[in-house]
Short mmCIF file of C-alpha atoms in Angstrom, two decimals:
data_model
loop_
_atom_site.label_atom_id
_atom_site.label_comp_id
_atom_site.label_asym_id
_atom_site.label_seq_id
_atom_site.Cartn_x
_atom_site.Cartn_y
_atom_site.Cartn_z
CA MET T 11 20.57 -15.10 32.83
CA SER T 12 17.56 -13.75 34.71
CA LEU T 13 16.36 -10.60 34.01
CA HIS T 14 13.77 -7.90 36.38
CA VAL T 15 12.00 -5.62 34.66
CA LEU T 16 11.25 -2.85 37.60
CA PRO T 17 8.38 0.14 37.83
CA VAL T 18 10.25 3.51 38.57
CA HIS T 19 7.86 5.26 41.22
CA GLY T 20 7.14 8.56 43.48
CA LEU T 21 7.09 10.59 39.42
CA PRO T 22 6.29 13.86 39.67
CA GLU T 23 3.21 16.07 37.24
CA ILE T 24 5.77 16.76 34.39
CA GLU T 25 5.46 20.50 33.42
CA ALA T 26 6.62 21.54 30.33
CA GLY T 27 10.75 22.83 30.73
CA ALA T 28 11.34 19.99 33.86
CA ASP T 29 14.62 18.85 33.73
CA LEU T 30 13.42 14.79 33.34
CA GLY T 31 16.52 12.80 33.84
CA GLU T 32 16.91 15.15 37.29
CA LEU T 33 13.38 14.00 37.62
CA ILE T 34 13.35 10.47 37.19
CA ALA T 35 17.13 9.92 38.27
CA LYS T 36 16.48 11.00 41.49
CA ALA T 37 12.89 8.47 41.64
CA GLY T 38 15.10 6.09 41.17
CA SER T 39 18.36 3.05 41.82
CA PHE T 40 20.60 2.10 38.61
CA GLU T 41 22.84 0.16 37.60
CA ASP T 42 25.21 -0.26 34.57
CA GLY T 43 23.74 -2.00 32.33
CA ASP T 44 20.29 -1.01 33.04
CA ILE T 45 18.00 -0.54 30.09
CA LEU T 46 15.42 2.89 31.11
CA LEU T 47 11.95 2.27 29.75
CA VAL T 48 10.57 5.88 28.75
CA THR T 49 6.84 6.51 27.85
CA SER T 50 6.83 9.43 26.14
CA LYS T 51 3.91 11.08 27.91
CA ILE T 52 6.67 12.44 30.25
CA VAL T 53 8.98 13.27 27.38
CA SER T 54 6.40 15.03 25.62
CA LYS T 55 4.84 17.23 28.83
CA ALA T 56 8.75 18.15 29.25
CA GLU T 57 9.69 19.68 25.69
CA GLY T 58 6.60 20.98 26.64
CA ARG T 59 4.03 19.94 22.81
CA LEU T 60 1.00 19.49 25.11
CA LEU T 61 -0.94 22.15 22.50
CA ARG T 62 -4.22 23.40 24.04
CA ALA T 63 -6.36 21.78 21.04
CA ALA T 64 -10.56 21.47 21.17
CA ASP T 65 -10.46 20.19 17.89
CA ARG T 66 -8.67 16.54 17.80
CA ALA T 67 -9.09 16.08 14.39
CA ALA T 68 -6.75 19.45 13.28
CA ALA T 69 -4.34 18.50 15.56
CA ILE T 70 -4.38 14.76 13.93
CA ASP T 71 -4.20 16.79 10.38
CA ALA T 72 -1.08 19.12 11.85
CA GLU T 73 1.51 16.32 12.51
CA THR T 74 0.09 14.24 9.18
CA VAL T 75 2.56 12.80 7.04
CA ARG T 76 0.33 10.60 4.90
CA VAL T 77 -2.96 8.59 5.53
CA VAL T 78 -2.43 4.95 6.20
CA ALA T 79 -6.11 4.05 6.14
CA ARG T 80 -9.12 5.89 7.18
CA ARG T 81 -12.69 4.18 8.37
CA GLY T 82 -15.05 6.38 9.78
CA PRO T 83 -13.37 8.48 12.01
CA ALA T 84 -10.66 6.75 12.89
CA ARG T 85 -7.52 7.30 10.86
CA ILE T 86 -3.79 5.46 10.83
CA VAL T 87 -1.24 7.49 9.45
CA GLU T 88 2.39 7.91 8.73
CA ASN T 89 3.59 11.29 11.70
CA ARG T 90 7.06 12.60 10.25
CA ASN T 91 8.92 10.50 11.58
CA GLY T 92 7.46 7.52 9.83
CA LEU T 93 5.57 6.05 12.84
CA VAL T 94 2.43 4.48 10.92
CA MET T 95 0.26 4.51 13.93
CA ALA T 96 -3.94 6.49 14.67
CA ALA T 97 -4.26 9.75 14.29
CA ALA T 98 -0.26 11.07 14.19
CA GLY T 99 0.00 9.21 18.22
CA VAL T 100 -2.35 12.63 19.10
CA ASP T 101 -2.99 11.68 22.51
CA ALA T 102 -6.23 13.05 24.53
CA SER T 103 -5.09 10.51 27.47
CA ASN T 104 -3.19 11.53 30.68
CA THR T 105 -3.26 15.48 30.04
CA ALA T 106 -5.87 17.79 31.11
CA PRO T 107 -9.76 18.38 29.62
CA GLY T 108 -9.40 21.14 26.08
CA THR T 109 -5.37 19.40 25.74
CA VAL T 110 -3.51 17.13 23.97
CA LEU T 111 -0.63 15.82 23.56
CA LEU T 112 1.93 14.68 20.40
CA LEU T 113 4.67 13.14 20.07
CA PRO T 114 8.40 14.47 20.97
CA GLU T 115 9.25 16.13 18.25
CA ASP T 116 12.12 14.44 17.39
CA PRO T 117 11.72 10.77 19.55
CA ASP T 118 15.61 9.72 19.19
CA ALA T 119 17.00 12.95 19.95
CA SER T 120 15.20 12.79 23.64
CA ALA T 121 16.36 9.66 24.83
CA ARG T 122 20.17 10.94 22.80
CA ALA T 123 19.63 14.13 25.16
CA LEU T 124 17.85 11.84 28.58
CA ARG T 125 20.31 9.37 27.65
CA ALA T 126 23.27 11.56 28.49
CA ARG T 127 21.83 13.37 31.06
CA LEU T 128 21.12 10.56 33.10
CA GLN T 129 24.53 8.53 32.31
CA GLN T 130 25.80 12.48 33.79
CA LEU T 131 23.87 12.35 36.81
CA THR T 132 23.99 8.86 38.13
CA GLY T 133 27.79 7.19 36.62
CA ARG T 134 26.18 4.86 34.75
CA ARG T 135 26.32 3.13 32.09
CA LEU T 136 22.49 3.12 30.70
CA ALA T 137 20.58 3.06 27.25
CA VAL T 138 17.36 4.42 26.96
CA VAL T 139 14.18 3.68 24.61
CA VAL T 140 11.16 5.63 24.77
CA THR T 141 8.10 4.52 23.82
CA ASP T 142 4.30 4.80 22.76
CA THR T 143 1.48 2.41 22.38
CA PHE T 144 0.35 0.64 19.31
CA GLY T 145 -2.62 -0.90 17.72
CA ARG T 146 -1.11 -3.84 15.73
CA PRO T 147 -2.23 -5.37 11.88
CA TRP T 148 -3.26 -8.50 12.28
CA ARG T 149 -4.19 -8.57 16.20
CA ASN T 150 -5.98 -7.51 18.26
CA GLY T 151 -4.74 -5.54 21.27
CA LEU T 152 -2.08 -2.32 21.71
CA THR T 153 1.42 -3.24 22.97
CA ASP T 154 3.58 -0.78 23.21
CA VAL T 155 6.20 -0.51 21.01
CA ALA T 156 9.90 1.86 20.90
CA ILE T 157 9.08 5.10 19.03
CA GLY T 158 12.75 6.34 20.00
CA ALA T 159 16.31 4.86 21.19
CA ALA T 160 19.74 6.25 22.68
CA GLY T 161 22.06 3.47 23.35
CA LEU T 162 21.40 -0.49 22.24
CA PRO T 163 20.60 -1.90 18.43
CA VAL T 164 17.29 -1.39 17.99
CA LEU T 165 17.28 -5.56 16.06
CA GLU T 166 19.48 -7.86 16.00
CA ASP T 167 19.75 -9.91 12.79
CA HIS T 168 20.34 -12.93 13.02
CA ARG T 169 20.80 -13.65 9.71
CA GLY T 170 23.54 -16.86 9.03
CA ARG T 171 23.46 -18.20 12.01
CA THR T 172 22.33 -22.02 12.63
CA ASP T 173 19.36 -22.75 14.76
CA THR T 174 19.63 -26.04 16.59
CA HIS T 175 18.92 -28.61 13.94
CA GLY T 176 22.03 -26.60 12.44
CA ASN T 177 19.15 -25.17 10.03
CA GLU T 178 20.76 -21.99 8.96
CA LEU T 179 18.13 -19.12 9.17
CA ALA T 180 17.87 -16.43 6.51
CA LEU T 181 15.10 -14.43 7.26
CA THR T 182 14.56 -13.56 11.66
CA VAL T 183 15.93 -10.25 12.25
CA THR T 184 14.04 -9.71 15.91
CA ALA T 185 12.66 -5.64 17.05
CA THR T 186 14.66 -5.69 19.70
CA ALA T 187 13.40 -2.77 21.30
CA ASP T 188 10.15 -3.11 21.05
CA GLU T 189 10.19 -6.07 22.61
CA LEU T 190 12.06 -4.52 26.27
CA ALA T 191 9.09 -1.21 25.77
CA ALA T 192 6.75 -4.15 25.84
CA ALA T 193 8.91 -5.67 28.58
CA GLY T 194 8.16 -2.53 29.95
CA ASP T 195 4.71 -1.85 29.94
CA LEU T 196 4.18 -4.53 32.26
CA VAL T 197 5.02 -2.45 35.11
CA LYS T 198 4.21 0.14 34.39
CA GLY T 199 0.20 -0.08 32.97
CA LYS T 200 -1.82 2.15 31.43
CA ALA T 201 -3.77 4.28 34.19
CA SER T 202 -1.08 3.45 36.84
CA GLY T 203 0.65 6.71 36.82
CA ILE T 204 4.17 4.82 36.17
CA PRO T 205 5.48 5.97 32.81
CA VAL T 206 8.89 4.89 33.24
CA ALA T 207 10.67 0.75 34.09
CA VAL T 208 14.37 -0.48 34.51
CA VAL T 209 14.89 -3.65 32.44
CA ARG T 210 18.54 -5.42 34.53
CA GLY T 211 19.53 -7.95 33.02
CA LEU T 212 20.34 -7.57 29.49
CA PRO T 213 24.27 -5.11 30.14
CA HIS T 214 25.72 -5.90 26.68
CA LEU T 215 23.21 -4.59 24.92
CA VAL T 216 23.84 -1.39 25.90
CA THR T 217 26.30 -0.10 24.01
CA ALA T 218 28.59 2.57 24.54
CA GLU T 219 27.40 4.87 21.53
CA ASP T 220 23.80 6.33 21.03
CA GLY T 221 23.74 4.29 17.67
CA ASP T 222 21.61 5.44 15.00
CA GLY T 223 18.20 4.62 17.31
CA SER T 224 15.04 3.66 16.50
CA ARG T 225 15.29 4.70 12.37
CA PRO T 226 16.23 1.30 11.75
CA LEU T 227 12.82 -0.31 12.72
CA ILE T 228 10.97 1.54 10.08
CA ARG T 229 10.20 -0.05 7.34
CA ALA T 230 10.80 1.39 3.62
CA ALA T 231 8.00 2.24 1.48
CA ALA T 232 9.15 -0.24 -1.22
CA ASP T 233 9.54 -3.45 1.02
CA ASP T 234 6.09 -2.42 2.85
CA MET T 235 3.93 -4.84 1.03
CA PHE T 236 0.30 -3.57 3.21
CA ARG T 237 1.85 0.04 2.80
CA LEU T 238 -2.12 1.11 2.51
CA GLY T 239 -5.05 0.32 4.14
CA THR T 240 -7.87 -1.99 1.56
CA SER T 241 -9.91 1.05 -0.13
CA GLU T 242 -6.99 3.32 -0.07
CA ALA T 243 -4.87 0.66 -1.76
CA LEU T 244 -7.91 0.51 -4.17
CA ARG T 245 -8.36 4.53 -4.73
CA ARG T 246 -4.51 4.27 -5.49
CA ALA T 247 -5.09 1.96 -7.73
CA VAL T 248 -7.48 3.16 -9.71
CA THR T 249 -5.85 6.74 -9.52
CA LEU T 250 -2.33 4.88 -10.79
CA ARG T 251 -4.42 2.50 -13.89
CA ARG T 252 -3.44 4.89 -16.16
CA THR T 253 -3.17 3.37 -20.38
CA ILE T 254 1.00 2.27 -21.27
CA ARG T 255 2.00 2.37 -24.55
CA ALA T 256 5.80 1.03 -23.61
CA PHE T 257 6.82 -2.14 -22.28
CA THR T 258 9.38 -4.51 -21.28
CA ALA T 259 10.48 -7.52 -22.43
CA GLU T 260 9.59 -8.93 -19.38
CA PRO T 261 7.10 -12.44 -19.48
CA VAL T 262 3.99 -11.27 -18.11
CA ASP T 263 3.29 -13.93 -14.94
CA PRO T 264 0.26 -15.78 -16.55
CA ALA T 265 -1.04 -15.96 -12.55
CA ALA T 266 -1.27 -12.76 -11.85
CA VAL T 267 -3.82 -12.69 -15.58
CA ARG T 268 -6.15 -14.49 -14.16
CA ARG T 269 -5.44 -13.12 -10.51
CA ALA T 270 -6.84 -10.04 -12.76
CA VAL T 271 -10.24 -11.71 -14.64
CA ALA T 272 -11.38 -13.48 -10.52
CA ALA T 273 -11.73 -9.86 -10.36
CA ALA T 274 -12.60 -8.76 -13.62
CA VAL T 275 -15.70 -11.28 -13.50
CA THR T 276 -17.27 -9.81 -10.27
CA ALA T 277 -18.38 -6.42 -11.94
CA PRO T 278 -22.12 -6.55 -12.32
CA ALA T 279 -24.16 -7.24 -14.83
CA PRO T 280 -27.66 -7.59 -16.20
CA HIS T 281 -30.36 -10.65 -15.44
CA HIS T 282 -27.66 -12.63 -13.01
CA THR T 283 -26.37 -13.09 -16.34
CA THR T 284 -21.47 -13.99 -16.70
CA PRO T 285 -21.76 -11.67 -20.05
CA TRP T 286 -17.82 -12.65 -20.39
CA ARG T 287 -15.16 -14.69 -21.77
CA PHE T 288 -11.49 -13.35 -21.86
CA VAL T 289 -9.01 -15.15 -23.85
CA LEU T 290 -5.66 -15.04 -22.77
CA LEU T 291 -2.99 -14.90 -26.43
CA GLU T 292 0.52 -16.27 -23.66
CA THR T 293 1.70 -17.28 -26.68
CA PRO T 294 4.39 -15.33 -30.07
CA GLU T 295 3.20 -17.10 -31.66
CA VAL T 296 -0.29 -16.57 -31.86
CA ARG T 297 -0.88 -12.86 -30.82
CA THR T 298 1.09 -12.49 -33.82
CA ARG T 299 -0.74 -13.94 -36.36
CA LEU T 300 -3.59 -12.89 -34.97
CA LEU T 301 -2.61 -9.24 -35.08
CA ASP T 302 -1.35 -9.62 -39.03
CA ALA T 303 -4.50 -10.75 -39.58
CA MET T 304 -6.28 -8.10 -38.14
CA LEU T 305 -3.96 -5.46 -39.45
CA ALA T 306 -4.74 -6.61 -43.31
CA ALA T 307 -8.49 -6.96 -42.45
CA TRP T 308 -7.34 -3.03 -41.67
CA GLN T 309 -5.78 -2.20 -45.05
CA ARG T 310 -8.62 -3.56 -46.49
CA ASP T 311 -11.49 -2.15 -45.22
CA LEU T 312 -9.54 0.62 -45.05
CA ALA T 313 -8.56 1.52 -49.36
CA GLU T 314 -11.91 -0.65 -50.43
CA LEU T 315 -14.67 1.15 -47.06
CA ASP T 316 -13.36 4.98 -46.56
CA GLY T 317 -10.42 5.72 -49.79
CA TRP T 318 -7.70 6.26 -48.16
CA ASP T 319 -4.49 6.57 -50.01
CA PRO T 320 -0.90 4.36 -48.28
CA ALA T 321 0.69 6.81 -45.99
CA LYS T 322 -2.60 7.03 -44.59
CA ILE T 323 -3.53 3.65 -43.72
CA ALA T 324 -0.42 3.62 -42.50
CA ARG T 325 -0.12 6.21 -40.19
CA ARG T 326 -3.90 4.63 -38.54
CA THR T 327 -2.32 0.90 -38.30
CA ALA T 328 0.55 2.37 -36.44
CA ARG T 329 -1.40 2.76 -33.37
CA GLY T 330 -1.61 -0.99 -33.68
CA ASN T 331 1.85 -1.31 -32.53
CA VAL T 332 1.19 -0.91 -28.60
CA LEU T 333 -0.47 -4.91 -29.25
CA ARG T 334 2.76 -5.91 -31.11
CA ASP T 335 5.00 -4.75 -28.80
CA ALA T 336 2.88 -6.13 -25.44
CA PRO T 337 3.85 -9.08 -24.24
CA TYR T 338 0.49 -10.45 -23.66
CA LEU T 339 -2.30 -9.46 -24.82
CA VAL T 340 -6.03 -10.66 -23.16
CA VAL T 341 -9.67 -10.06 -25.72
CA PRO T 342 -12.35 -9.45 -22.85
CA CYS T 343 -15.29 -11.12 -25.33
CA LEU T 344 -19.03 -10.13 -24.89
CA VAL T 345 -21.76 -13.10 -24.79
CA MET T 346 -24.94 -12.42 -24.61
CA ASP T 347 -26.15 -15.83 -22.71
CA GLY T 348 -29.24 -14.34 -20.36
CA SER T 349 -30.53 -12.09 -22.49
CA HIS T 350 -34.38 -10.68 -22.80
CA ALA T 351 -35.77 -11.04 -26.65
CA TYR T 352 -38.32 -8.12 -27.37
CA PRO T 353 -40.11 -7.60 -31.09
CA ASP T 354 -38.85 -3.77 -30.71
CA GLY T 355 -35.47 -2.76 -31.69
CA ARG T 356 -34.94 -0.02 -29.31
CA ARG T 357 -35.54 -1.99 -26.20
CA ALA T 358 -33.39 -5.17 -28.27
CA GLY T 359 -30.92 -1.54 -28.90
CA ALA T 360 -30.92 -1.05 -24.57
CA GLU T 361 -30.78 -5.01 -23.41
CA ARG T 362 -27.21 -4.59 -26.04
CA GLU T 363 -26.92 -1.96 -23.82
CA MET T 364 -26.25 -3.06 -20.16
CA PHE T 365 -24.59 -6.65 -21.98
CA THR T 366 -22.43 -3.36 -23.17
CA VAL T 367 -21.85 -1.50 -20.01
CA ALA T 368 -20.71 -4.56 -18.21
CA ILE T 369 -18.22 -5.65 -20.40
CA GLY T 370 -17.21 -1.96 -18.74
CA ALA T 371 -16.72 -2.54 -15.74
CA ALA T 372 -14.90 -6.03 -15.92
CA VAL T 373 -12.81 -4.25 -18.15
CA GLU T 374 -12.06 -2.08 -15.09
CA ASN T 375 -11.86 -4.81 -12.25
CA LEU T 376 -8.72 -6.59 -15.63
CA LEU T 377 -7.00 -2.92 -15.63
CA VAL T 378 -7.28 -1.41 -11.69
CA THR T 379 -6.16 -5.45 -10.53
CA LEU T 380 -3.11 -5.91 -13.37
CA THR T 381 -1.76 -2.36 -12.13
CA GLY T 382 -2.55 -3.04 -8.37
CA GLU T 383 0.15 -6.08 -9.90
CA GLY T 384 2.48 -3.78 -11.46
CA TYR T 385 1.45 -4.33 -14.58
CA GLY T 386 0.97 -1.70 -16.80
CA SER T 387 -2.61 -2.40 -19.68
CA ALA T 388 -3.32 -0.16 -23.14
CA TRP T 389 -7.32 -1.32 -23.94
CA VAL T 390 -7.30 -1.07 -27.22
CA SER T 391 -10.47 -0.59 -30.13
CA SER T 392 -8.80 -2.25 -32.88
CA THR T 393 -10.59 -6.17 -32.52
CA MET T 394 -14.07 -4.33 -32.74
CA PHE T 395 -12.91 -3.44 -36.55
CA CYS T 396 -12.65 -6.73 -37.60
CA ARG T 397 -14.60 -9.19 -35.12
CA ASP T 398 -15.44 -11.76 -37.72
CA THR T 399 -11.21 -11.47 -38.53
CA VAL T 400 -10.65 -12.18 -34.65
CA ARG T 401 -13.20 -15.07 -34.01
CA GLU T 402 -11.81 -16.78 -37.36
CA VAL T 403 -8.16 -17.21 -35.90
CA LEU T 404 -8.60 -17.42 -32.39
CA GLU T 405 -10.74 -19.47 -33.55
CA LEU T 406 -13.75 -18.47 -31.36
CA PRO T 407 -18.04 -19.55 -30.76
CA ALA T 408 -19.71 -17.32 -33.59
CA GLY T 409 -21.58 -15.91 -29.68
CA TRP T 410 -18.06 -14.07 -28.58
CA ASP T 411 -18.63 -10.82 -29.81
CA PRO T 412 -14.48 -9.05 -28.73
CA MET T 413 -14.20 -5.66 -27.47
CA GLY T 414 -10.88 -4.59 -28.08
CA ALA T 415 -7.53 -6.02 -26.79
CA VAL T 416 -5.83 -5.30 -23.51
CA ALA T 417 -2.34 -5.28 -24.17
CA VAL T 418 -0.20 -6.64 -21.16
CA GLY T 419 3.63 -5.98 -19.70
CA ARG T 420 5.73 -4.22 -16.95
CA PRO T 421 5.75 -0.60 -18.46
CA ALA T 422 8.64 0.97 -19.72
CA GLU T 423 8.69 3.80 -18.30
CA PRO T 424 6.68 5.05 -15.50
CA PRO T 425 4.16 7.12 -16.45
CA ARG T 426 3.96 11.29 -16.66
CA GLU T 427 2.21 12.57 -12.91
CA ARG T 428 -0.84 13.73 -13.96
CA PRO T 429 -2.55 16.26 -12.05
CA GLU T 430 -5.92 15.13 -9.67
CA ARG T 431 -9.16 15.11 -11.56
CA SER T 432 -11.81 16.93 -9.60
CA ALA T 433 -14.80 15.91 -9.41
CA ASP T 434 -17.32 18.51 -9.84
CA ALA T 435 -16.83 19.60 -13.53
CA PHE T 436 -19.13 15.67 -14.22
CA ILE T 437 -21.87 15.96 -11.30
CA ALA T 438 -25.27 16.76 -11.47
CA VAL T 439 -26.98 16.96 -8.23
CA ARG T 440 -30.69 17.85 -8.37
#
């Protein structure tokens, strides 16, 4: 098999309303089975997607469905066609000053229409791929990819085939249309004024039907492990962190909890100390023994110290069921190692407050990271009301001060949506 990638020379500047198929047919010479790689810019120009816009950012906003990542003025976004790319494809190059080009409104429809027109004019069996330039995660440099297609399958599924050593391929699916787009760009270039290329030698790829277009190339959200940029993912995890009180019976992965603890111990702390310890209750027997002892201590104190009747005690202690129903518990403890000793109570109290703030920051890191791992959590204060009992059951050192307990598990149901909370009510500016 031999493969040729040929530039199509002689196309004029494309204007709105131009018959793009006729212009390409006149400029090139085509054979059955040819695949045309057409730069999206000339498709956009023919379709009148030129916009006079002094504010490119506003044009990007109008084309954006979702911001994936942002760094300074640069934005990676998802546009209305599901394409994730820089600036929603809004382009100020190869267009007059003061104007920007938007991507074709429906690149697959554009590819189908252009293919039909070219086949009508040339009498040849052709495929059309509309291309645009993308950056790529993990790699430097730009390359052309397919954003619209007609007349060929955009993916080739190798799963179930065997390689030359007899190994069955389990994951390999080739992005054929993207490979073709990149090959075409080798002869089109970025500043050569050659917006169309022909790939010749792959007639078996050209189908009678238009096919599914470029949509199969777009990864579904559920399968996208990199759906958000770093800071966006962190903000999303913080936003999604909710108190979850009902869990499934699915076991919790201890490695995920350890990763969350590793994030927790990056929290700021006074005097370069590490004032946190995390007790992981991974066995049901230990959890039950602790919760039974805590319940007895609570019932005793509520009756003797507060004078509550049994019904009121039962209602109050029922709040702890979230811990009993969770498949995994974490008990964060405060240690005062490295704290400064002060002779007066005021400064000694402030010292302890600093350490308490530090463990609060650590627990927040823990909860947010668990959310990113797909787990729900509830930070419950109950161990703080019976610290001696907790230390005794868990055999903790005297200096370990339990600061509540965190219930961890898969949420039994999605949390209810909550409205965004404006920061304005919580800010004072001086």
